[in-house]
Short mmCIF file of C-alpha atoms and ligand atoms in Angstrom, two decimals:
data_model
loop_
_atom_site.label_atom_id
_atom_site.label_comp_id
_atom_site.label_asym_id
_atom_site.label_seq_id
_atom_site.Cartn_x
_atom_site.Cartn_y
_atom_site.Cartn_z
CA UNK O 1 -22.17 -36.64 28.25
CA UNK O 2 -24.34 -35.69 25.02
CA UNK O 3 -21.74 -33.80 21.93
CA UNK O 4 -22.67 -29.84 23.47
CA UNK O 5 -21.64 -30.08 26.85
CA UNK O 6 -19.25 -32.60 25.17
CA UNK O 7 -17.77 -29.69 22.65
CA UNK O 8 -19.10 -26.32 24.19
CA UNK O 9 -19.39 -23.66 20.92
CA UNK O 10 -17.29 -20.30 22.27
CA UNK O 11 -20.18 -18.07 23.17
CA UNK O 12 -21.22 -20.73 25.57
CA UNK O 13 -18.19 -21.10 27.19
CA UNK O 14 -17.53 -17.52 26.98
CA UNK O 15 -21.08 -16.97 29.12
CA UNK O 16 -19.44 -18.87 31.79
CA UNK O 17 -16.91 -16.42 32.40
CA UNK O 18 -16.48 -14.42 35.43
CA UNK O 19 -17.98 -11.07 33.95
CA UNK O 20 -14.31 -9.46 34.14
CA UNK O 21 -13.23 -12.43 31.77
CA UNK O 22 -15.81 -11.23 29.39
CA UNK O 23 -15.00 -7.51 29.74
CA UNK O 24 -11.70 -9.17 28.31
CA UNK O 25 -12.91 -11.59 25.91
CA UNK O 26 -14.84 -9.29 24.85
CA UNK O 27 -12.25 -6.54 24.42
CA UNK O 28 -9.80 -9.02 22.53
CA UNK O 29 -12.13 -9.42 19.47
CA UNK O 30 -12.30 -6.01 19.43
CA UNK O 31 -8.79 -5.40 18.61
CA UNK O 32 -8.92 -8.83 16.44
CA UNK O 33 -11.30 -7.02 14.50
CA UNK O 34 -9.77 -3.44 14.01
CA UNK O 35 -5.94 -5.26 13.42
CA UNK O 36 -4.57 -4.70 10.40
CA UNK O 37 -4.70 -8.40 9.37
CA UNK O 38 -8.06 -8.31 9.14
CA UNK O 39 -8.89 -4.98 8.00
CA UNK O 40 -6.87 -6.03 4.63
CA UNK O 41 -8.92 -8.84 4.77
CA UNK O 42 -12.42 -6.94 5.47
CA UNK O 43 -11.68 -3.99 2.02
CA UNK O 44 -10.36 -7.89 -0.16
CA UNK O 45 -13.95 -9.43 0.83
CA UNK O 46 -15.32 -5.78 -0.29
CA UNK O 47 -13.65 -4.02 -3.07
CA UNK O 48 -11.07 -7.53 -4.07
CA UNK O 49 -10.03 -6.07 -7.91
CA UNK O 50 -8.87 -2.78 -5.31
CA UNK O 51 -6.51 -5.09 -3.11
CA UNK O 52 -5.68 -7.69 -5.40
CA UNK O 53 -3.57 -9.00 -2.79
CA UNK O 54 -4.86 -11.85 0.10
CA UNK O 55 -2.31 -10.66 1.74
CA UNK O 56 -0.38 -7.13 2.74
CA UNK O 57 3.68 -7.47 1.68
CA UNK O 58 6.05 -8.64 3.60
CA UNK O 59 8.33 -7.34 5.56
CA UNK O 60 11.04 -8.58 2.52
CA UNK O 61 9.05 -7.39 -0.06
CA UNK O 62 8.93 -4.17 1.18
CA UNK O 63 12.41 -3.48 1.74
CA UNK O 64 14.21 -5.29 -0.90
CA UNK O 65 11.03 -1.62 -2.51
CA UNK O 66 12.59 0.59 0.13
CA UNK O 67 16.07 -0.13 -1.26
CA UNK O 68 15.52 1.42 -4.27
CA UNK O 69 14.59 4.26 -3.11
CA UNK O 70 16.86 7.27 -2.20
CA UNK O 71 16.51 9.41 0.50
CA UNK O 72 16.85 13.18 -1.08
CA UNK O 73 15.80 16.77 -1.22
CA UNK O 74 12.31 15.94 -2.78
CA UNK O 75 8.64 13.90 -2.11
CA UNK O 76 8.01 10.01 -1.84
CA UNK O 77 5.30 9.14 -2.95
CA UNK O 78 3.22 5.94 -2.18
CA UNK O 79 0.04 4.15 -3.52
CA UNK O 80 -1.98 2.25 -2.67
CA UNK O 81 -0.17 2.39 1.20
CA UNK O 82 -2.79 -0.66 2.58
CA UNK O 83 -1.94 -1.54 6.05
CA UNK O 84 1.61 0.44 6.25
CA UNK O 85 4.35 -2.43 5.81
CA UNK O 86 5.33 -0.65 3.15
CA UNK O 87 4.92 3.18 4.45
CA UNK O 88 7.62 1.69 7.62
CA UNK O 89 9.99 0.36 5.09
CA UNK O 90 10.75 4.11 3.48
CA UNK O 91 10.87 5.19 6.92
CA UNK O 92 13.14 2.43 7.99
CA UNK O 93 15.27 3.33 4.86
CA UNK O 94 15.38 7.18 6.23
CA UNK O 95 12.74 8.89 3.46
CA UNK O 96 11.60 11.67 6.38
CA UNK O 97 7.97 11.37 6.68
CA UNK O 98 7.11 14.64 5.62
CA UNK O 99 8.46 14.22 2.70
CA UNK O 100 6.35 11.14 2.27
CA UNK O 101 3.17 11.05 0.39
CA UNK O 102 1.02 7.88 0.97
CA UNK O 103 -2.67 7.95 -0.64
CA UNK O 104 -5.25 4.83 -0.21
CA UNK O 105 -8.56 4.70 -1.71
CA UNK O 106 -9.96 2.87 1.27
CA UNK O 107 -11.57 5.02 3.92
CA UNK O 108 -11.22 2.56 6.51
CA UNK O 109 -6.98 2.09 4.53
CA UNK O 110 -6.51 5.10 5.37
CA UNK O 111 -7.42 5.88 8.43
CA UNK O 112 -5.99 3.50 9.27
CA UNK O 113 -2.54 4.51 8.56
CA UNK O 114 -3.71 8.07 9.62
CA UNK O 115 -3.09 7.22 13.01
CA UNK O 116 0.01 5.09 12.36
CA UNK O 117 1.87 6.96 10.95
CA UNK O 118 0.85 10.41 12.37
CA UNK O 119 3.77 12.61 10.53
CA UNK O 120 3.80 11.21 7.31
CA UNK O 121 0.80 12.98 4.44
CA UNK O 122 -1.91 10.58 4.63
CA UNK O 123 -4.20 11.40 1.77
CA UNK O 124 -7.31 9.36 1.58
CA UNK O 125 -8.29 9.66 -2.72
CA UNK O 126 -7.70 8.30 -6.04
CA UNK O 127 -3.86 7.56 -7.10
CA UNK O 128 -5.33 8.58 -10.02
CA UNK O 129 -5.80 12.15 -8.72
CA UNK O 130 -1.64 12.30 -8.26
CA UNK O 131 -0.93 14.73 -10.56
CA UNK O 132 -3.74 16.87 -10.22
CA UNK O 133 -2.65 17.38 -5.92
CA UNK O 134 0.87 17.85 -7.02
CA UNK O 135 0.28 20.52 -10.47
CA UNK O 136 -2.30 21.95 -7.52
CA UNK O 137 -0.02 22.50 -4.72
CA UNK O 138 -1.64 20.21 -2.59
CA UNK O 139 0.99 18.02 -1.59
CA UNK O 140 3.67 19.16 0.49
CA UNK O 141 5.02 21.76 -0.13
CA UNK O 142 9.44 22.37 0.78
CA UNK O 143 10.48 24.72 3.74
CA UNK O 144 10.53 28.05 1.54
CA UNK O 145 6.85 26.68 0.88
CA UNK O 146 7.69 26.17 -3.19
CA UNK O 147 6.24 22.51 -4.25
CA UNK O 148 8.79 19.71 -4.20
CA UNK O 149 9.53 18.03 -7.77
CA UNK O 150 8.91 14.08 -7.72
CA UNK O 151 11.84 11.90 -7.12
CA UNK O 152 10.16 8.60 -6.29
CA UNK O 153 6.70 6.71 -6.46
CA UNK O 154 6.54 3.84 -5.20
CA UNK O 155 4.13 2.09 -6.30
CA UNK O 156 1.96 -1.23 -3.91
CA UNK O 157 -0.81 -0.74 -6.57
CA UNK O 158 -2.32 -4.16 -8.24
CA UNK O 159 -2.42 -2.19 -11.60
CA UNK O 160 -3.96 -5.59 -14.03
CA UNK O 161 -6.55 -6.36 -11.99
CA UNK O 162 -8.16 -2.96 -11.69
CA UNK O 163 -10.35 -2.37 -15.24
CA UNK O 164 -8.36 -0.88 -18.15
CA UNK O 165 -10.26 2.73 -17.69
CA UNK O 166 -9.46 3.20 -13.99
CA UNK O 167 -5.56 1.97 -14.73
CA UNK O 168 -5.56 4.63 -17.67
CA UNK O 169 -6.01 6.93 -16.32
CA UNK O 170 -4.13 5.71 -12.41
CA UNK O 171 -0.41 5.81 -15.58
CA UNK O 172 -0.79 9.43 -17.06
CA UNK O 173 -0.81 10.65 -13.91
CA UNK O 174 2.02 9.41 -12.58
CA UNK O 175 3.64 9.08 -15.50
CA UNK O 176 2.91 13.13 -15.59
CA UNK O 177 3.92 13.61 -12.13
CA UNK O 178 7.57 11.56 -11.87
CA UNK O 179 10.06 14.27 -12.13
CA UNK O 180 12.56 13.77 -14.55
CA UNK O 181 15.47 12.69 -13.13
CA UNK O 182 12.50 10.54 -10.98
CA UNK O 183 12.49 6.92 -9.51
CA UNK O 184 9.07 4.57 -10.31
CA UNK O 185 8.30 1.15 -7.61
CA UNK O 186 5.96 -0.84 -8.68
CA UNK O 187 5.31 -4.39 -7.66
CA UNK O 188 3.31 -6.96 -9.49
CA UNK O 189 2.64 -10.83 -8.78
CA UNK O 190 3.91 -11.28 -12.40
CA UNK O 191 6.60 -12.67 -12.49
CA UNK O 192 7.64 -11.93 -16.45
CA UNK O 193 5.95 -9.47 -19.09
CA UNK O 194 5.98 -5.85 -19.43
CA UNK O 195 4.96 -3.33 -16.70
CA UNK O 196 2.06 -2.13 -18.06
CA UNK O 197 4.05 1.73 -16.80
CA UNK O 198 6.20 0.63 -19.82
CA UNK O 199 2.97 0.31 -22.80
CA UNK O 200 1.95 4.02 -20.45
CA UNK O 201 5.63 6.02 -21.97
CA UNK O 202 8.73 4.92 -18.84
CA UNK O 203 11.45 2.92 -19.84
CA UNK O 204 11.92 -0.07 -17.08
CA UNK O 205 15.37 0.25 -16.08
CA UNK O 206 15.81 -2.76 -13.24
CA UNK O 207 14.13 -6.37 -12.56
CA UNK O 208 14.03 -8.37 -9.63
CA UNK O 209 12.34 -11.13 -8.31
CA UNK O 210 11.55 -11.05 -4.61
CA UNK O 211 10.17 -15.41 -3.60
CA UNK O 212 9.76 -15.10 -0.13
CA UNK O 213 5.87 -12.89 -0.09
CA UNK O 214 2.71 -13.98 -0.61
CA UNK O 215 2.48 -14.47 -4.30
CA UNK O 216 6.18 -14.59 -5.47
CA UNK O 217 6.26 -10.74 -6.82
CA UNK O 218 8.67 -9.18 -9.23
CA UNK O 219 9.63 -5.44 -8.47
CA UNK O 220 10.60 -2.83 -11.37
CA UNK O 221 11.93 -0.11 -11.21
CA UNK O 222 11.07 2.29 -13.85
CA UNK O 223 11.80 6.03 -15.27
CA UNK O 224 11.81 8.59 -17.70
CA UNK O 225 12.73 6.53 -21.05
CA UNK O 226 14.77 10.13 -22.92
CA UNK O 227 17.37 9.79 -18.83
CA UNK O 228 17.87 6.23 -20.12
C1 SAM I 301 -2.14 -5.54 -3.15
S1 SAM I 301 -2.43 -4.35 -2.17
C2 SAM I 301 -1.44 -3.47 -0.97
C3 SAM I 301 -1.20 -2.72 -0.24
C4 SAM I 301 0.64 -2.59 0.47
N1 SAM I 301 1.05 -1.35 -0.26
C5 SAM I 301 1.14 -3.23 0.83
O1 SAM I 301 1.83 -4.24 0.25
O2 SAM I 301 1.30 -4.76 1.53
C6 SAM I 301 -3.68 -2.74 -2.71
C7 SAM I 301 -3.97 -1.36 -1.61
O3 SAM I 301 -3.39 -0.63 -3.31
C8 SAM I 301 -5.72 -0.74 -2.84
N2 SAM I 301 -5.88 1.35 -3.87
C9 SAM I 301 -6.11 -0.14 -5.58
N3 SAM I 301 -6.67 0.88 -5.72
C10 SAM I 301 -6.27 2.12 -5.58
C11 SAM I 301 -6.56 3.41 -5.96
N4 SAM I 301 -6.61 3.44 -7.00
N5 SAM I 301 -5.92 4.37 -5.92
C12 SAM I 301 -5.37 4.42 -4.26
N6 SAM I 301 -5.27 3.49 -3.41
C13 SAM I 301 -5.50 2.21 -4.12
C14 SAM I 301 -6.13 -0.49 -1.86
O4 SAM I 301 -7.14 -0.38 -0.68
C15 SAM I 301 -4.74 -1.81 -1.32
O5 SAM I 301 -4.86 -0.72 -0.28
#
């Protein structure tokens, strides 16, 4: 038996299958290619700095982030939704979908989020636009049509791998948009050191490590300095 016969290539093996089975294999391949994990990996290869992680956050990290959110009357804005691990945890925490807005820069990931969470306000755009979107009334309003305050910003942005000028725009927009009483949550893989949000003027109120994530992460809870 030659080596080709002993270890037939997967392609040759699928050609040897009956037609119905070949169609099944093709469907599985397409489903895998469209799965959240493969989309995340493809975006990582295309935009390593913007994605900034080797895989999506663990459900444990997402739940711990969501645990710091108090579902209230205002908006919760998630920056960098990715495949929706944290979005899902925020909904499980009790955040009303119509009060939740997710801003995601990747078109493919924004499309995935919009399909996964049809009631959530998914915006394909840049987190640096947050203050402008809010000021121009382009975020979901309250029942009376009036703009809602942004009570909480939940950031999964890889701030440390975003180039400094773009990072500054994001930080400025976040600080400007956050309500005076609001909270901003950021996770980072840097287990020590100040948060870039502190450099931008917010005060760190709480910090904790989550080891059950790849890699281990730190969650910072921040707010406007005057409200400490
Ligand atoms: C580390 S991944 C986190 C994804 C998800 N939140 C999670 O925890 O698994 C960072 C995400 O931020 C998005 N992103 C990067 N820069 C962005 C920007 N300026 N505005 C909006 N989203 C951005 C990336 O496309 C990616 O989906």
